């Protein structure tokens, strides 16, 4: 759905954590997949890679899979992305990049109906959380919310995954995602990313330079503005939500 009002104001970067959390590229250095990525993502995209961390003491991950975790997320519909000229241009640039051979392209098709940005993560494990009548009523008072996606983003944690950044609308000077988190008694956050691309290997220095240039070129570009009137209660047993189900579509109206 297109934005319903031309007066929507989105939260500025000063109120969000993207600048603080972005990858800092150094001239002449390559990009090594970090431990978080090699534990949670690499086993799912390149299980035979020597850098895979199959499991780790104190962690529930076993080859990228874990107990089912339920989160409340912002749905991002792939058909809207594909209709965006900016997204198609970004995707073409990614496919033409010198590191394109190290992207797990098959994941885009496998995840196209599950794209999202997490708002309230890890609400429960194994069984869905209880959203009582008061919490549901609080959510319906928000009404439709408008979001802007910008790209491209690589973080300082989980290096190996590339995202779009979600910018929530600001209502009366307040981040609407934080208002939702507050209404549910959840931890308030300032990063809302939509995972798109996953690497299958480290990048060398020239590939890393190309990625850094691509991120810089696309940092302030708007990819898509859209409106949603519901959130997903999503249950997943892996961080790529390959083994996932939408437990419920939770209304905001």
CSV table of C-alpha atoms in Angstrom, one decimal:
chain,number,residue,atom,x,y,z
A,1,UNK,CA,0.0,0.0,0.0
A,2,UNK,CA,1.4,3.5,-0.8
A,3,UNK,CA,1.8,6.0,2.0
A,4,UNK,CA,-1.5,7.6,2.9
A,5,UNK,CA,-0.2,11.1,3.8
A,6,UNK,CA,2.4,13.4,2.2
A,7,UNK,CA,3.1,14.9,5.7
A,8,UNK,CA,4.8,11.7,7.1
A,9,UNK,CA,8.0,12.5,8.9
A,10,UNK,CA,10.6,9.7,9.4
A,11,UNK,CA,13.0,9.3,12.3
A,12,UNK,CA,16.4,10.9,11.4
A,13,UNK,CA,19.7,9.1,11.6
A,14,UNK,CA,20.5,11.0,14.8
A,15,UNK,CA,17.7,9.1,16.6
A,16,UNK,CA,18.7,5.7,15.2
A,17,UNK,CA,21.7,3.4,15.5
A,18,UNK,CA,22.8,2.8,11.9
A,19,UNK,CA,25.8,5.2,11.8
A,20,UNK,CA,27.0,3.8,15.1
A,21,UNK,CA,26.7,0.2,14.1
A,22,UNK,CA,27.9,0.2,10.5
A,23,UNK,CA,31.0,-1.7,9.3
A,24,UNK,CA,34.1,0.5,9.3
A,25,UNK,CA,36.1,-0.3,6.2
A,26,UNK,CA,39.9,0.2,6.2
A,27,UNK,CA,41.7,0.8,2.9
A,28,UNK,CA,43.6,-2.3,1.8
A,29,UNK,CA,41.8,-4.7,4.2
A,30,UNK,CA,39.5,-7.5,3.3
A,31,UNK,CA,36.2,-8.4,5.0
A,32,UNK,CA,36.3,-11.5,7.1
A,33,UNK,CA,33.1,-13.2,8.1
A,34,UNK,CA,32.8,-12.7,11.9
A,35,UNK,CA,32.1,-15.4,14.5
A,36,UNK,CA,28.4,-14.5,14.9
A,37,UNK,CA,27.9,-14.9,11.1
A,38,UNK,CA,29.9,-18.1,11.0
A,39,UNK,CA,27.8,-19.6,13.8
A,40,UNK,CA,24.3,-18.5,12.8
A,41,UNK,CA,24.4,-17.9,9.0
A,42,UNK,CA,27.3,-19.6,7.2
A,43,UNK,CA,26.2,-23.1,8.1
A,44,UNK,CA,22.9,-22.4,6.2
A,45,UNK,CA,24.5,-20.9,3.1
A,46,UNK,CA,27.8,-22.7,2.8
A,47,UNK,CA,27.7,-25.7,5.2
A,48,UNK,CA,31.0,-27.1,3.9
A,49,UNK,CA,33.0,-23.9,4.3
A,50,UNK,CA,36.0,-24.4,6.7
A,51,UNK,CA,35.0,-21.3,8.7
A,52,UNK,CA,31.7,-22.8,9.8
A,53,UNK,CA,31.2,-22.8,13.5
A,54,UNK,CA,28.9,-25.9,13.9
A,55,UNK,CA,28.1,-25.3,17.6
A,56,UNK,CA,29.4,-23.3,20.5
A,57,UNK,CA,29.2,-23.9,24.3
A,58,UNK,CA,26.5,-21.8,25.9
A,59,UNK,CA,24.7,-21.5,22.5
A,60,UNK,CA,21.7,-23.4,21.2
A,61,UNK,CA,22.9,-23.2,17.6
A,62,UNK,CA,23.6,-26.5,15.8
A,63,UNK,CA,24.6,-25.9,12.2
A,64,UNK,CA,22.7,-22.6,12.1
A,65,UNK,CA,19.5,-24.0,13.7
A,66,UNK,CA,18.1,-23.5,17.2
A,67,UNK,CA,14.9,-23.8,19.3
A,68,UNK,CA,11.9,-22.0,17.8
A,69,UNK,CA,11.9,-18.3,18.7
A,70,UNK,CA,8.9,-16.0,18.3
A,71,UNK,CA,9.2,-12.3,17.4
A,72,UNK,CA,6.9,-9.5,16.4
A,73,UNK,CA,8.2,-8.1,13.0
A,74,UNK,CA,7.4,-5.6,10.4
A,75,UNK,CA,6.5,-7.4,7.1
A,76,UNK,CA,8.3,-6.3,4.0
A,77,UNK,CA,6.5,-7.6,0.9
A,78,UNK,CA,8.8,-8.7,-1.9
A,79,UNK,CA,6.3,-7.6,-4.7
A,80,UNK,CA,6.5,-4.0,-3.5
A,81,UNK,CA,10.3,-4.2,-3.5
A,82,UNK,CA,10.3,-5.6,-7.0
A,83,UNK,CA,8.1,-2.8,-8.2
A,84,UNK,CA,10.7,-0.2,-6.9
A,85,UNK,CA,13.1,1.1,-9.6
A,86,UNK,CA,15.6,1.9,-6.9
A,87,UNK,CA,15.6,-1.7,-5.6
A,88,UNK,CA,16.0,-3.1,-9.1
A,89,UNK,CA,18.9,-0.8,-9.7
A,90,UNK,CA,20.5,-1.8,-6.4
A,91,UNK,CA,20.1,-5.5,-7.1
A,92,UNK,CA,21.6,-5.0,-10.6
A,93,UNK,CA,24.6,-3.3,-9.1
A,94,UNK,CA,25.0,-6.2,-6.6
A,95,UNK,CA,24.9,-8.7,-9.4
A,96,UNK,CA,27.5,-6.8,-11.4
A,97,UNK,CA,29.8,-6.3,-8.4
A,98,UNK,CA,33.2,-8.1,-8.3
A,99,UNK,CA,32.1,-10.0,-5.2
A,100,UNK,CA,28.8,-11.2,-6.8
A,101,UNK,CA,30.1,-14.8,-6.9
A,102,UNK,CA,30.3,-14.8,-3.1
A,103,UNK,CA,26.6,-14.0,-2.6
A,104,UNK,CA,24.0,-16.8,-1.9
A,105,UNK,CA,21.6,-15.7,-4.6
A,106,UNK,CA,19.3,-18.6,-4.2
A,107,UNK,CA,18.3,-17.2,-0.8
A,108,UNK,CA,16.4,-14.3,-2.3
A,109,UNK,CA,13.9,-16.6,-3.8
A,110,UNK,CA,13.7,-18.8,-0.7
A,111,UNK,CA,13.1,-15.9,1.6
A,112,UNK,CA,11.0,-13.6,-0.6
A,113,UNK,CA,7.8,-14.3,1.4
A,114,UNK,CA,9.5,-13.8,4.8
A,115,UNK,CA,11.3,-10.5,4.4
A,116,UNK,CA,11.0,-8.4,7.6
A,117,UNK,CA,12.5,-6.1,10.2
A,118,UNK,CA,12.3,-7.2,13.8
A,119,UNK,CA,10.6,-4.9,16.2
A,120,UNK,CA,10.2,-7.1,19.3
A,121,UNK,CA,12.6,-9.9,19.2
A,122,UNK,CA,12.6,-13.2,21.2
A,123,UNK,CA,9.2,-12.8,22.8
A,124,UNK,CA,9.1,-16.5,23.6
A,125,UNK,CA,10.7,-19.8,22.8
A,126,UNK,CA,9.1,-23.1,21.6
A,127,UNK,CA,5.5,-21.8,22.1
A,128,UNK,CA,3.9,-18.5,20.9
A,129,UNK,CA,3.7,-15.6,23.3
A,130,UNK,CA,0.4,-14.6,24.8
A,131,UNK,CA,-0.8,-11.3,23.5
A,132,UNK,CA,-3.6,-10.5,25.9
A,133,UNK,CA,-6.6,-8.3,25.1
A,134,UNK,CA,-5.0,-5.2,26.6
A,135,UNK,CA,-1.9,-5.6,24.4
A,136,UNK,CA,-3.9,-6.2,21.3
A,137,UNK,CA,-6.1,-3.2,22.0
A,138,UNK,CA,-3.0,-1.0,22.5
A,139,UNK,CA,-1.6,-2.2,19.1
A,140,UNK,CA,-4.9,-1.4,17.3
A,141,UNK,CA,-4.7,2.2,18.5
A,142,UNK,CA,-1.6,2.8,16.4
A,143,UNK,CA,-3.4,2.5,13.1
A,144,UNK,CA,-1.4,2.1,9.8
A,145,UNK,CA,2.3,3.0,10.0
A,146,UNK,CA,4.5,4.2,7.3
A,147,UNK,CA,8.1,3.1,6.8
A,148,UNK,CA,11.0,4.1,4.5
A,149,UNK,CA,13.6,1.6,3.4
A,150,UNK,CA,17.1,2.9,2.6
A,151,UNK,CA,20.2,0.9,1.7
A,152,UNK,CA,22.7,-0.7,1.7
A,153,UNK,CA,23.9,-1.6,5.2
A,154,UNK,CA,26.6,-3.8,6.7
A,155,UNK,CA,26.9,-3.9,10.4
A,156,UNK,CA,29.7,-4.3,12.9
A,157,UNK,CA,28.2,-7.5,14.1
A,158,UNK,CA,27.1,-10.4,11.8
A,159,UNK,CA,29.6,-9.3,9.1
A,160,UNK,CA,28.6,-11.2,6.0
A,161,UNK,CA,25.0,-10.2,5.8
A,162,UNK,CA,23.8,-7.1,3.9
A,163,UNK,CA,20.6,-5.3,4.8
A,164,UNK,CA,18.2,-2.5,4.0
A,165,UNK,CA,17.6,0.0,6.8
A,166,UNK,CA,14.1,0.7,7.9
A,167,UNK,CA,13.2,4.2,9.1
A,168,UNK,CA,10.0,4.3,11.0
A,169,UNK,CA,7.7,7.3,11.0
A,170,UNK,CA,7.9,9.8,13.8
A,171,UNK,CA,4.7,10.7,15.6
A,172,UNK,CA,4.7,13.7,17.8
A,173,UNK,CA,8.5,13.5,17.8
A,174,UNK,CA,8.6,9.8,18.9
A,175,UNK,CA,9.8,6.7,17.0
A,176,UNK,CA,6.7,4.7,16.3
A,177,UNK,CA,8.6,1.4,16.6
A,178,UNK,CA,9.7,2.4,20.1
A,179,UNK,CA,6.1,3.3,21.0
A,180,UNK,CA,5.1,-0.2,19.9
A,181,UNK,CA,7.9,-1.8,21.9
A,182,UNK,CA,6.9,0.3,24.9
A,183,UNK,CA,3.2,-0.6,24.7
A,184,UNK,CA,4.2,-4.3,24.8
A,185,UNK,CA,6.8,-3.9,27.6
A,186,UNK,CA,9.6,-4.9,25.3
A,187,UNK,CA,13.2,-3.6,25.2
A,188,UNK,CA,13.4,-0.4,23.1
A,189,UNK,CA,15.9,-0.6,20.2
A,190,UNK,CA,17.1,1.7,17.5
A,191,UNK,CA,18.1,-0.8,14.7
A,192,UNK,CA,15.5,-2.2,12.3
A,193,UNK,CA,17.2,-4.0,9.4
A,194,UNK,CA,15.8,-6.1,6.5
A,195,UNK,CA,18.3,-8.9,5.7
A,196,UNK,CA,18.7,-9.4,1.9
A,197,UNK,CA,22.1,-10.7,0.9
A,198,UNK,CA,24.3,-13.3,2.5
A,199,UNK,CA,28.0,-14.0,1.7
A,200,UNK,CA,29.4,-17.4,1.3
A,201,UNK,CA,33.0,-16.5,1.8
A,202,UNK,CA,35.4,-13.7,3.0
A,203,UNK,CA,36.0,-10.8,0.6
A,204,UNK,CA,39.5,-9.9,-0.5
A,205,UNK,CA,40.7,-6.3,-0.4
A,206,UNK,CA,39.5,-5.3,-3.9
A,207,UNK,CA,36.1,-6.9,-3.3
A,208,UNK,CA,35.8,-5.2,0.0
A,209,UNK,CA,36.6,-1.8,-1.6
A,210,UNK,CA,33.9,-2.4,-4.1
A,211,UNK,CA,31.4,-3.3,-1.4
A,212,UNK,CA,32.4,-0.2,0.7
A,213,UNK,CA,31.9,2.0,-2.4
A,214,UNK,CA,28.5,0.5,-3.1
A,215,UNK,CA,27.3,1.0,0.5
A,216,UNK,CA,28.5,4.6,0.4
A,217,UNK,CA,26.8,5.3,-2.9
A,218,UNK,CA,23.5,3.8,-1.6
A,219,UNK,CA,23.5,5.0,2.0
A,220,UNK,CA,21.1,7.9,1.6
A,221,UNK,CA,19.1,6.4,-1.3
A,222,UNK,CA,15.4,5.7,-0.6
A,223,UNK,CA,14.5,2.2,-1.8
A,224,UNK,CA,10.8,2.1,-0.9
A,225,UNK,CA,8.2,3.9,1.2
A,226,UNK,CA,5.2,1.7,2.2
A,227,UNK,CA,2.4,1.5,4.7
A,228,UNK,CA,1.4,-1.5,6.8
A,229,UNK,CA,-1.7,-2.1,8.9
A,230,UNK,CA,-0.5,-5.3,10.6
A,231,UNK,CA,2.6,-6.9,12.0
A,232,UNK,CA,3.6,-10.6,11.9
A,233,UNK,CA,4.1,-12.8,14.9
A,234,UNK,CA,6.9,-14.9,13.3
A,235,UNK,CA,8.3,-18.2,14.7
A,236,UNK,CA,11.6,-19.4,13.3
A,237,UNK,CA,14.2,-22.0,14.1
A,238,UNK,CA,17.1,-20.3,12.3
A,239,UNK,CA,18.1,-16.6,11.9
A,240,UNK,CA,17.4,-16.7,8.1
A,241,UNK,CA,13.8,-17.8,8.9
A,242,UNK,CA,14.2,-20.5,6.3
A,243,UNK,CA,12.3,-22.8,8.7
A,244,UNK,CA,9.7,-20.4,9.8
A,245,UNK,CA,5.9,-19.7,9.9
A,246,UNK,CA,3.8,-16.7,10.4
A,247,UNK,CA,2.0,-17.7,13.5
A,248,UNK,CA,-0.4,-14.7,13.3
A,249,UNK,CA,-1.0,-11.5,11.5
A,250,UNK,CA,-1.5,-8.9,14.3
A,251,UNK,CA,-3.7,-6.0,13.4
A,252,UNK,CA,-2.7,-2.4,14.0
A,253,UNK,CA,-6.3,-1.1,13.3
